[in-house]
Coordinates of C-alpha atoms in Angstrom, one line a residue:
M1 CA 104.4 125.1 124.1
S2 CA 102.5 125.7 120.9
V3 CA 103.7 124.1 117.6
P4 CA 104.7 126.7 115.0
D5 CA 102.2 126.6 112.2
R6 CA 102.8 129.7 110.1
I7 CA 105.2 130.9 107.4
L8 CA 106.5 134.4 106.5
R9 CA 106.2 135.1 102.7
V10 CA 108.6 137.8 101.4
D11 CA 108.3 139.4 97.9
L12 CA 111.5 141.4 97.5
S13 CA 110.3 142.8 94.1
A14 CA 107.2 144.3 95.7
G15 CA 108.9 145.0 99.1
R16 CA 106.1 143.1 100.8
V17 CA 106.0 140.7 103.8
R18 CA 103.0 138.7 104.9
S19 CA 102.3 135.9 107.3
E20 CA 100.2 133.0 106.4
R21 CA 99.2 129.7 107.9
V22 CA 100.9 126.6 106.6
P23 CA 98.3 124.2 105.2
A24 CA 97.6 121.6 107.9
A25 CA 98.1 118.7 105.4
W26 CA 101.6 120.1 104.6
R27 CA 102.6 120.3 108.3
E28 CA 101.3 116.7 108.8
R29 CA 103.1 115.3 105.7
Y30 CA 106.3 117.3 105.6
V31 CA 106.8 118.7 109.2
G32 CA 109.3 121.5 108.5
G33 CA 112.8 122.0 107.2
K34 CA 113.6 120.0 104.1
G35 CA 110.1 118.6 103.6
L36 CA 108.3 121.9 103.9
G37 CA 110.9 123.6 101.8
A38 CA 110.5 121.0 99.1
R39 CA 106.7 121.5 99.1
Y40 CA 107.0 125.3 98.7
L41 CA 109.7 124.9 96.0
Y42 CA 107.5 122.6 94.1
E43 CA 105.0 125.5 93.7
T44 CA 107.4 127.3 91.4
D45 CA 106.9 127.1 87.7
P46 CA 108.7 124.2 85.9
G47 CA 112.0 125.2 84.5
V48 CA 112.5 128.4 86.6
D49 CA 115.9 129.9 86.2
P50 CA 117.6 129.5 89.6
E51 CA 118.9 133.1 89.5
A52 CA 115.6 134.6 88.3
P53 CA 113.3 136.5 90.7
A54 CA 110.7 133.7 90.4
N55 CA 112.9 131.2 92.1
R56 CA 112.2 130.7 95.8
L57 CA 114.7 130.6 98.7
A58 CA 113.4 129.4 102.0
F59 CA 115.1 129.7 105.4
L60 CA 113.4 127.1 107.6
V61 CA 113.6 125.5 111.0
G62 CA 111.6 122.6 112.4
P63 CA 109.3 122.5 115.4
L64 CA 112.1 121.2 117.6
T65 CA 114.9 123.5 116.5
S66 CA 117.1 124.7 119.3
H67 CA 115.7 122.0 121.7
L68 CA 117.2 118.8 120.3
P69 CA 120.6 117.4 121.2
G70 CA 123.3 118.1 118.7
E71 CA 124.2 121.3 116.9
P72 CA 121.1 123.5 116.1
R73 CA 120.7 124.0 112.3
Y74 CA 118.5 125.8 109.8
A75 CA 117.7 124.7 106.3
A76 CA 118.2 126.8 103.1
V77 CA 116.0 125.4 100.4
T78 CA 116.0 126.5 96.7
K79 CA 116.7 125.5 93.2
S80 CA 120.4 125.2 92.8
P81 CA 122.2 127.5 90.3
L82 CA 125.1 124.9 90.2
T83 CA 123.0 121.9 89.3
G84 CA 119.5 123.1 88.4
A85 CA 118.2 120.5 90.9
F86 CA 116.6 120.6 94.2
L87 CA 118.9 122.0 96.9
D88 CA 118.7 121.8 100.6
S89 CA 121.7 123.1 102.5
Y90 CA 122.2 123.4 106.2
G91 CA 124.0 125.8 108.5
G92 CA 124.6 125.6 112.2
G93 CA 125.7 127.8 115.0
S94 CA 124.0 130.6 116.8
F95 CA 122.1 131.9 113.8
A96 CA 120.0 128.7 113.6
S97 CA 118.8 128.9 117.3
R98 CA 118.3 132.6 117.2
L99 CA 116.3 132.3 113.9
A100 CA 114.0 129.8 115.7
G101 CA 113.6 132.4 118.5
S102 CA 113.0 135.3 116.2
L103 CA 110.3 133.5 114.0
G104 CA 107.8 133.2 116.8
D105 CA 105.0 130.9 115.6
H106 CA 106.5 130.7 112.1
L107 CA 108.5 127.7 110.7
G108 CA 110.5 129.9 108.4
V109 CA 110.5 132.5 105.7
V110 CA 110.0 131.9 101.9
I111 CA 111.5 134.6 99.7
E112 CA 110.9 135.3 96.1
G113 CA 111.4 138.3 93.8
A114 CA 114.5 140.5 93.7
A115 CA 115.3 143.9 95.2
A116 CA 116.5 146.8 93.1
E117 CA 119.2 147.6 95.6
P118 CA 121.0 145.5 98.3
V119 CA 118.7 144.7 101.2
A120 CA 118.8 142.8 104.5
L121 CA 115.8 140.9 105.9
S122 CA 115.5 141.6 109.7
I123 CA 113.5 139.1 111.7
G124 CA 112.3 139.5 115.3
G125 CA 109.1 139.0 117.3
G126 CA 107.6 136.8 114.6
E127 CA 107.8 139.6 112.0
A128 CA 110.2 140.5 109.2
T129 CA 111.1 143.8 107.7
I130 CA 113.1 144.6 104.5
E131 CA 115.9 147.1 105.2
P132 CA 118.4 148.9 102.9
A133 CA 121.9 147.2 103.0
G134 CA 123.9 149.3 100.6
D135 CA 126.4 150.2 103.3
I136 CA 127.4 146.5 103.7
E137 CA 127.6 145.6 100.0
G138 CA 131.0 144.1 99.2
L139 CA 131.8 143.2 102.7
D140 CA 133.0 139.7 103.5
A141 CA 131.2 137.3 105.8
A142 CA 133.1 138.3 109.0
E143 CA 132.7 142.0 108.2
T144 CA 129.0 141.6 107.5
D145 CA 128.5 139.8 110.8
A146 CA 130.3 142.5 112.7
A147 CA 127.9 145.1 111.2
F148 CA 125.1 143.6 113.4
P149 CA 126.7 143.2 116.8
D150 CA 123.5 142.5 118.7
A151 CA 122.0 140.0 116.3
A152 CA 122.9 136.7 114.5
V153 CA 123.5 136.9 110.8
A154 CA 123.3 134.7 107.7
C155 CA 124.9 136.5 104.8
I156 CA 126.7 136.3 101.5
G157 CA 130.2 137.4 100.9
P158 CA 131.8 138.7 97.7
A159 CA 131.3 135.3 96.0
G160 CA 127.5 135.4 96.4
E161 CA 127.4 138.9 95.1
A162 CA 129.4 137.9 92.1
G163 CA 127.0 134.9 91.4
V164 CA 129.6 132.2 92.0
R165 CA 127.4 129.1 91.5
Y166 CA 128.7 127.4 94.6
A167 CA 128.6 130.5 96.8
T168 CA 127.6 129.8 100.4
I169 CA 125.3 131.4 103.0
A170 CA 127.7 132.2 105.9
S171 CA 126.7 132.5 109.5
D172 CA 128.5 133.3 112.7
G173 CA 131.1 135.4 110.8
G174 CA 132.0 132.5 108.5
D175 CA 132.3 129.8 111.1
H176 CA 129.3 128.1 109.7
H177 CA 127.9 127.7 106.1
A178 CA 125.0 126.4 104.2
G179 CA 127.7 125.4 101.8
R180 CA 126.9 123.2 98.9
G181 CA 125.0 123.9 95.8
G182 CA 125.1 127.7 95.6
A183 CA 122.3 129.0 97.8
G184 CA 124.5 132.1 98.3
A185 CA 124.3 132.8 94.6
V186 CA 120.5 132.8 94.8
M187 CA 120.7 135.3 97.6
G188 CA 123.0 137.4 95.4
S189 CA 120.6 137.3 92.5
K190 CA 117.9 138.6 94.8
R191 CA 120.2 141.4 96.1
L192 CA 119.6 140.0 99.6
K193 CA 122.9 140.6 101.5
A194 CA 121.8 139.3 104.9
V195 CA 119.1 137.7 107.0
V196 CA 119.3 139.0 110.5
A197 CA 117.8 137.2 113.5
R198 CA 117.3 139.7 116.3
D199 CA 115.9 137.6 119.2
P200 CA 117.5 135.1 121.6
P201 CA 116.9 131.3 121.1
P202 CA 113.6 130.0 122.3
E203 CA 113.4 128.7 125.9
T204 CA 113.2 125.0 126.1
P205 CA 110.1 123.8 128.1
P206 CA 110.7 121.5 131.1
A207 CA 109.2 118.4 129.3
L208 CA 111.6 118.9 126.4
R209 CA 114.5 119.6 128.7
D210 CA 114.0 116.1 130.3
L211 CA 113.9 114.5 126.9
R212 CA 117.0 116.5 125.8
D213 CA 118.9 115.4 128.8
R214 CA 118.0 111.8 128.2
D215 CA 118.7 111.8 124.4
A216 CA 121.9 113.9 124.8
E217 CA 123.3 111.1 126.8
R218 CA 122.1 108.6 124.3
F219 CA 123.7 110.6 121.5
A220 CA 127.0 111.0 123.4
D221 CA 127.1 107.2 123.8
S222 CA 126.5 106.5 120.1
D223 CA 129.3 105.8 117.7
A224 CA 128.7 109.2 116.0
G225 CA 128.7 111.0 119.4
R226 CA 132.0 109.4 120.5
W227 CA 133.5 110.1 117.1
L228 CA 132.6 113.8 117.2
A229 CA 133.7 114.2 120.8
A230 CA 137.1 112.7 120.0
G231 CA 137.9 114.9 117.0
D232 CA 135.0 116.7 115.5
T233 CA 134.9 115.7 111.8
L234 CA 138.7 115.9 111.4
E235 CA 138.9 112.2 112.2
T236 CA 137.6 111.8 108.6
V237 CA 141.1 112.5 107.2
S238 CA 142.9 109.6 109.0
F239 CA 139.9 107.3 108.5
A240 CA 139.8 108.0 104.7
D241 CA 143.5 107.6 104.3
E242 CA 143.8 104.4 106.3
T243 CA 140.9 102.8 104.4
G244 CA 142.1 104.0 101.0
V245 CA 139.2 106.4 100.2
L246 CA 141.0 109.8 100.6
P247 CA 140.8 111.9 97.5
T248 CA 144.3 113.0 96.7
R249 CA 145.8 115.4 94.1
G250 CA 142.6 115.8 92.1
W251 CA 141.3 112.3 92.6
Q252 CA 144.4 110.7 91.2
A253 CA 145.2 108.6 94.3
R254 CA 143.3 107.3 97.3
R255 CA 145.9 107.7 100.0
F256 CA 148.1 110.7 100.8
E257 CA 151.6 110.5 102.1
G258 CA 151.1 113.8 103.9
A259 CA 147.8 112.8 105.6
D260 CA 149.4 112.7 109.1
G261 CA 150.0 116.5 108.8
L262 CA 146.3 117.2 108.1
G263 CA 144.4 115.2 110.7
V264 CA 143.1 115.5 114.2
E265 CA 146.5 114.9 115.9
R266 CA 148.0 117.9 114.0
A267 CA 144.8 119.9 114.8
S268 CA 145.3 119.1 118.5
E269 CA 148.8 120.4 118.4
R270 CA 147.7 123.6 116.7
A271 CA 144.5 124.2 118.6
A272 CA 144.2 127.6 120.4
G273 CA 141.3 126.1 122.4
R274 CA 138.4 123.8 122.0
E275 CA 134.9 125.2 122.6
R276 CA 132.4 123.0 124.4
P277 CA 129.4 125.2 124.9
D278 CA 127.2 122.2 125.6
E279 CA 128.4 118.7 126.5
A280 CA 125.9 117.4 123.9
V281 CA 127.5 119.5 121.2
P282 CA 131.2 118.6 120.6
G283 CA 133.0 121.9 120.0
G284 CA 135.2 122.5 117.0
F285 CA 138.9 122.9 117.1
R286 CA 139.8 126.6 116.9
I287 CA 143.1 127.2 115.0
P288 CA 145.0 130.5 114.8
A289 CA 144.8 131.9 111.3
G290 CA 148.5 131.9 110.9
D291 CA 150.1 134.5 108.6
G292 CA 148.0 137.5 109.4
E293 CA 147.0 138.0 105.7
R294 CA 143.5 138.7 105.0
S295 CA 141.3 136.0 103.5
G296 CA 139.5 138.6 101.3
A297 CA 140.5 141.2 98.9
D298 CA 141.1 144.6 100.6
G299 CA 144.2 143.9 102.6
G300 CA 142.8 143.8 106.1
S301 CA 143.7 141.1 108.7
D302 CA 142.4 137.6 109.1
P303 CA 140.1 136.8 112.0
A304 CA 142.0 135.5 115.0
E305 CA 140.9 132.0 114.4
T306 CA 139.4 129.7 111.9
V307 CA 137.4 126.5 112.5
P308 CA 138.4 123.8 109.9
R309 CA 136.3 120.7 109.7
G310 CA 136.9 117.4 107.9
G311 CA 136.0 118.8 104.5
T312 CA 138.6 121.5 104.6
P313 CA 141.8 119.4 105.0
I314 CA 140.5 117.0 102.4
A315 CA 139.3 119.4 99.7
L316 CA 142.0 122.0 100.3
G317 CA 144.7 119.6 101.7
S318 CA 145.0 116.2 100.3
G319 CA 142.9 117.1 97.3
L320 CA 145.4 119.8 96.4
G321 CA 148.5 117.9 97.4
I322 CA 149.0 120.2 100.4
D323 CA 150.3 118.4 103.5
D324 CA 150.5 121.4 105.9
F325 CA 147.5 121.8 108.3
D326 CA 148.0 125.5 108.7
A327 CA 148.1 126.0 104.9
A328 CA 144.9 124.0 104.4
A329 CA 143.2 125.9 107.3
A330 CA 144.3 129.2 105.8
L331 CA 142.7 128.3 102.5
G332 CA 139.6 127.4 104.4
G333 CA 139.6 130.8 105.9
V334 CA 139.8 132.4 102.5
C335 CA 136.7 130.4 101.4
D336 CA 134.9 131.1 104.6
R337 CA 135.2 134.9 104.4
L338 CA 134.6 135.1 100.7
G339 CA 131.6 132.9 101.1
V340 CA 132.6 130.0 98.7
D341 CA 132.1 126.3 99.3
V342 CA 135.4 124.7 100.3
I343 CA 134.6 121.4 98.6
S344 CA 133.7 122.9 95.2
A345 CA 136.5 125.4 95.4
G346 CA 139.1 122.7 96.2
N347 CA 137.8 120.6 93.3
A348 CA 137.9 123.6 91.0
V349 CA 141.5 124.3 91.8
A350 CA 142.4 120.6 91.5
W351 CA 140.7 120.5 88.0
A352 CA 142.6 123.5 86.9
V353 CA 145.9 122.0 87.9
R354 CA 145.1 118.7 86.1
A355 CA 143.8 120.5 83.1
S356 CA 147.0 122.6 83.0
D357 CA 149.1 119.4 83.3
A358 CA 147.1 117.8 80.5
G359 CA 147.6 120.8 78.2
L360 CA 143.9 121.7 78.1
I361 CA 144.4 125.1 79.5
D362 CA 147.3 127.5 79.8
A363 CA 146.8 129.5 83.0
A364 CA 148.8 132.5 81.7
D365 CA 146.4 132.7 78.7
H366 CA 143.5 133.1 81.2
G367 CA 145.0 135.8 83.4
V368 CA 146.4 133.6 86.1
E369 CA 150.0 134.5 87.2
G370 CA 152.5 131.8 87.8
D371 CA 152.3 128.1 87.4
L372 CA 149.5 125.9 88.8
A373 CA 150.8 122.9 90.7
F374 CA 149.7 120.6 93.4
G375 CA 151.2 121.5 96.8
D376 CA 151.3 125.2 96.0
E377 CA 149.1 127.0 98.6
A378 CA 149.8 130.5 97.2
A379 CA 148.6 129.5 93.7
A380 CA 145.5 127.9 95.2
R381 CA 144.7 131.0 97.3
A382 CA 145.1 133.3 94.3
L383 CA 142.9 131.2 92.1
I384 CA 140.2 130.9 94.8
E385 CA 140.1 134.7 95.1
E386 CA 139.9 135.0 91.3
I387 CA 137.0 132.5 91.3
A388 CA 135.2 134.5 94.1
S389 CA 135.5 137.7 92.2
R390 CA 135.2 136.2 88.7
G391 CA 138.3 138.4 88.2
T392 CA 140.1 136.4 85.4
P393 CA 138.8 134.4 82.5
L394 CA 139.8 131.1 84.2
G395 CA 138.3 132.3 87.6
D396 CA 135.1 133.2 85.8
A397 CA 134.9 129.8 84.1
L398 CA 135.5 127.9 87.3
A399 CA 133.0 130.1 89.2
D400 CA 130.3 128.2 87.2
G401 CA 131.7 124.8 88.5
V402 CA 134.0 122.1 87.3
E403 CA 131.4 120.6 85.0
A404 CA 130.9 123.9 83.2
A405 CA 134.6 124.5 82.9
A406 CA 135.1 120.9 81.5
E407 CA 132.4 121.5 78.9
R408 CA 134.3 124.6 77.8
F409 CA 137.9 123.3 77.8
G410 CA 137.6 119.5 78.0
G411 CA 138.7 117.3 80.8
A412 CA 135.4 115.9 81.9
D413 CA 137.1 112.8 83.2
L414 CA 139.5 114.6 85.5
V415 CA 137.4 115.5 88.6
P416 CA 134.1 113.6 89.3
T417 CA 130.8 115.4 89.5
V418 CA 127.2 114.2 89.8
K419 CA 124.4 116.5 88.5
G420 CA 127.0 119.2 88.2
M421 CA 128.1 119.0 91.9
E422 CA 131.7 118.1 92.7
L423 CA 132.1 115.0 94.9
A424 CA 133.3 115.3 98.5
S425 CA 135.4 113.5 101.1
Y426 CA 135.4 109.9 100.0
D427 CA 136.7 108.2 96.8
P428 CA 134.2 105.4 96.0
R429 CA 136.9 103.3 94.3
G430 CA 137.7 102.2 97.8
A431 CA 134.0 101.5 98.7
A432 CA 131.9 101.0 95.7
T433 CA 128.5 101.4 97.4
M434 CA 129.4 105.1 98.0
A435 CA 129.3 105.6 94.2
L436 CA 125.6 104.7 94.4
A437 CA 125.1 107.1 97.3
F438 CA 126.7 109.9 95.3
A439 CA 124.9 109.2 92.0
T440 CA 121.4 109.0 93.6
S441 CA 121.8 112.0 95.9
D442 CA 118.9 114.5 95.3
R443 CA 121.2 117.5 95.3
G444 CA 124.2 116.1 93.4
G445 CA 127.6 114.7 94.5
C446 CA 126.9 114.9 98.3
H447 CA 128.4 112.6 100.9
R448 CA 125.9 113.6 103.6
R449 CA 122.8 111.9 102.1
A450 CA 124.3 108.4 102.9
R451 CA 127.7 107.2 104.0
P452 CA 127.9 103.5 103.5
V453 CA 131.7 104.0 103.1
E454 CA 131.9 104.1 106.9
T455 CA 130.8 100.5 107.1
E456 CA 132.0 99.1 103.8
A457 CA 135.6 100.4 103.9
V458 CA 136.2 99.1 107.4
A459 CA 134.1 96.0 107.8
D460 CA 133.8 94.7 104.2
P461 CA 130.2 93.5 105.0
G462 CA 129.9 91.5 101.9
W463 CA 126.6 93.1 100.9
S464 CA 124.7 91.7 97.9
P465 CA 123.7 94.2 95.3
A466 CA 120.2 94.3 96.8
E467 CA 121.6 94.9 100.2
R468 CA 123.8 97.7 98.9
A469 CA 120.8 99.4 97.3
A470 CA 118.7 99.0 100.5
T471 CA 121.5 100.3 102.7
V472 CA 121.8 103.5 100.6
A473 CA 118.1 104.1 100.3
D474 CA 117.3 103.5 103.9
E475 CA 120.0 105.9 105.1
Q476 CA 118.9 108.5 102.7
D477 CA 115.4 108.3 104.1
R478 CA 116.5 108.4 107.7
R479 CA 118.5 111.6 107.1
A480 CA 115.7 113.2 105.0
A481 CA 113.4 112.7 108.0
L482 CA 115.9 114.3 110.4
W483 CA 116.3 117.3 108.0
C484 CA 112.5 117.8 108.2
L485 CA 113.1 118.3 111.9
V486 CA 116.2 120.2 110.9
A487 CA 118.1 118.0 113.4
D488 CA 121.8 117.3 113.4
D489 CA 122.1 114.4 111.0
F490 CA 124.7 112.8 113.3
L491 CA 121.7 112.0 115.5
A492 CA 120.6 109.4 113.0
D493 CA 121.6 106.4 115.1
A494 CA 120.1 107.8 118.3
F495 CA 116.9 109.4 117.1
G496 CA 114.5 107.0 115.4
P497 CA 110.8 107.3 114.7
E498 CA 109.7 106.1 118.2
V499 CA 112.0 108.7 119.9
A500 CA 110.8 111.5 117.6
A501 CA 107.2 110.6 118.4
E502 CA 107.9 111.1 122.1
W503 CA 109.3 114.6 121.4
F504 CA 106.2 115.5 119.3
A505 CA 103.9 114.2 122.0
A506 CA 105.7 116.5 124.5
L507 CA 104.7 119.4 122.2
G508 CA 101.1 118.2 122.2
D509 CA 101.4 117.0 118.6
E510 CA 100.6 113.3 118.6
R511 CA 102.5 111.5 115.8
D512 CA 102.3 107.9 114.8
P513 CA 105.9 106.4 114.7
E514 CA 105.0 104.6 111.5
D515 CA 104.1 107.8 109.8
L516 CA 107.4 109.4 111.0
R517 CA 109.1 106.3 109.5
L518 CA 107.5 107.2 106.2
L519 CA 108.4 110.8 106.5
G520 CA 111.9 110.5 105.0
E521 CA 110.8 108.3 102.1
R522 CA 107.9 110.7 101.4
V523 CA 110.2 113.8 101.3
W524 CA 112.9 112.0 99.3
T525 CA 110.3 111.1 96.7
L526 CA 109.0 114.7 96.6
A527 CA 112.5 115.9 95.9
R528 CA 112.8 113.3 93.2
L529 CA 109.6 114.5 91.6
F530 CA 110.9 118.0 91.6
N531 CA 114.1 116.9 89.8
L532 CA 112.2 114.9 87.3
R533 CA 110.0 117.9 86.5
E534 CA 113.2 120.0 86.0
G535 CA 114.4 117.5 83.3
F536 CA 116.6 115.1 85.2
T537 CA 116.6 111.5 84.1
R538 CA 118.3 108.2 84.8
D539 CA 121.3 109.5 82.8
D540 CA 121.9 112.0 85.6
D541 CA 122.1 109.3 88.3
A542 CA 125.4 108.5 86.6
L543 CA 128.8 107.0 87.6
P544 CA 131.2 109.8 86.9
E545 CA 133.7 109.0 84.2
A546 CA 136.6 109.9 86.5
L547 CA 135.7 107.1 88.8
T548 CA 136.1 104.5 86.0
R549 CA 139.8 105.5 85.8
D550 CA 142.4 103.7 87.9
T551 CA 144.1 105.6 90.7
E552 CA 147.8 105.8 91.4
G553 CA 149.0 102.5 93.0
G554 CA 145.7 100.7 92.6
P555 CA 143.6 99.3 95.5
G556 CA 146.3 97.5 97.4
R557 CA 148.8 100.3 97.9
E558 CA 150.5 100.0 101.4
R559 CA 151.7 103.0 103.4
D560 CA 155.3 102.1 102.7
G561 CA 154.8 102.8 99.0
D562 CA 154.5 99.3 97.7
S563 CA 151.7 98.8 95.1
D564 CA 150.1 96.2 93.0
T565 CA 148.8 96.4 89.4
E566 CA 145.2 95.4 90.1
R567 CA 142.6 97.8 88.6
D568 CA 140.4 99.8 90.9
G569 CA 138.4 101.9 88.4
L570 CA 134.7 101.2 88.9
D571 CA 132.8 99.0 86.4
P572 CA 130.0 101.0 84.6
E573 CA 128.0 97.9 83.8
A574 CA 128.1 96.7 87.4
F575 CA 127.0 100.2 88.5
E576 CA 124.0 100.2 86.1
R577 CA 122.9 96.8 87.5
L578 CA 123.2 98.2 91.1
L579 CA 121.2 101.3 90.0
D580 CA 118.4 99.0 88.7
R581 CA 118.3 97.4 92.1
Y582 CA 118.1 100.8 93.9
Y583 CA 115.3 101.9 91.7
A584 CA 113.4 98.6 92.3
Y585 CA 113.9 98.9 96.0
R586 CA 112.5 102.4 96.0
D587 CA 109.5 101.4 93.9
W588 CA 110.6 103.5 90.9
D589 CA 110.5 102.3 87.3
R590 CA 113.7 101.6 85.2
E591 CA 113.9 105.3 84.3
G592 CA 114.0 106.3 87.9
R593 CA 110.4 107.6 88.1
P594 CA 108.4 106.9 91.2
T595 CA 105.4 104.7 90.5
A596 CA 101.8 105.6 90.9
R597 CA 101.6 102.8 93.5
L598 CA 104.3 104.4 95.6
L599 CA 102.8 107.9 95.4
D600 CA 99.5 106.5 96.6
R601 CA 101.2 104.7 99.6
L602 CA 103.0 107.9 100.6
G603 CA 100.0 110.2 100.3
L604 CA 101.5 112.0 97.3
A605 CA 99.1 110.8 94.5
D606 CA 97.5 114.2 94.2
L607 CA 100.8 116.1 94.0
P608 CA 102.4 115.7 90.5
D609 CA 101.6 118.4 88.0
A610 CA 101.3 117.8 84.3
A611 CA 105.0 118.5 83.8
T612 CA 106.2 115.8 86.2
P613 CA 106.9 112.4 84.8
V614 CA 105.5 109.5 86.9
G615 CA 106.2 105.8 86.5
S616 CA 103.6 103.2 85.6
A617 CA 101.4 101.6 88.3
E618 CA 103.8 98.7 88.7
R619 CA 107.5 99.0 89.2
V620 CA 110.0 96.7 87.5
P621 CA 110.6 93.6 89.8
D622 CA 114.0 93.5 91.6
P623 CA 115.8 90.4 90.3
D624 CA 117.2 89.9 93.8
G625 CA 113.9 89.9 95.6
D626 CA 111.1 92.2 96.5
R627 CA 111.1 95.1 99.0

């Protein structure tokens, strides 16, 4: 089996596609996926408008995509229209594996320019063609997918066409999404309605099948594997509620009295079936759509089933004060078909309710019918549809994100954001190290870069500040390395550098485990350099003001409703000291700039251009000890 070593370059403005070899040094240093995408994105001009033709959007796989245990995924890499920062977003399902099969000896496709009319990019046999797509303009994700019955499709829905800054790229009819950060809006700005993978997944060679069988068993026996097998990511709801980190009613509380109606037990009761296409890939719960009303705008019928994951019942359930699983799942179906990120959409609705309660907005003045209130699924559905179409003044404002709406109306302390991205899944006031993970995430308020909450909230490990910083940085690096392979990040505990080196060796690509150990740190540093060049500073690695506020009931609230009066808002000064330790551990200076010494160690010394700030040769010593 040969290792893919080429890339397809697409210029939609010129209507041109060409194949070129990826520089050998880039393949060696960045592998594929996140790393290679970051390197191609760094070639754009500093300050490029995310929705301008000059911005790049890459669909990338890794050399092991479709062969590794876990769910196959692809990476969408671009500059985010929501944050203005580096963005890598991941989608799973059949599109990822069929994209790998359709690319041939290519690791992906890098797209720039913008078409004059809607187009689709058709990929097969290692080639790509640009095809007219005016006949599918305006269709939702499920309808667009159905237009290509013999292929796998990644597409945008109405939200992407409308330029909603957290529009998704949907695949498998909306079952899967490259969700966070607005890659779908970049597709919309390029008039690119769909990317179509025509070929079947690549066949796994015998040497890789043996490794897959071995490591699938190892994955299944890991904590993550057992957790996923038990309840997919829906277990997150009960975990977050029991440990006091469940965002509730717009981040006003950390436990939800209706959590039992949103978790895995309720999903099991409602499940129409549970797909297990591969024992190494726990199948999602499939839930009947419920009321038969269409998720989109033209009055058709809902798909027969939706597939909610943990983010849906949190962002659209507890986050909105909705305690009915079917209602949360139905709202998720609305988002899935319209192509809008469930986490940002839920936070946008929550902000609107809180802003209305605070007298900052009057929904009626902004074209919204009825009252906005927590627990009202119909009002939430209507507002999400208005956001996706930019159909009312309030929907239009919220389509640019919570931070943009707060800048316009006030209420910046209502719903937390980092770098313009709304936080997800866990309230750090119940696990303070998670605040550092959110604040230092390269793409904004993302819970997938590091999840120290899963240890801190349960075990109370008693980490020192230096240990907290190291825990976050090391997990960020491990996941960044996996995303260069475009591997399922749940593999993190079962797929370390030594195991990855075995897989590369089976491909005939000998890799030093130590270099693979450095891969994640190298790519995380590259993304940091990109963000620094785009104007981000230490001030953007900030503790959101909303998290300095106390929650309802405080930290000790019991399930029976008793509460104490102890404060649980996070301390900004303590956070700044923790951020100092994180920077020192990473070998960055006090302003969060990687030092010249670090760049030299990672083989990046020749990378920064004149617009990229770099730290001095020596970092600031960590007061708690050296790395």
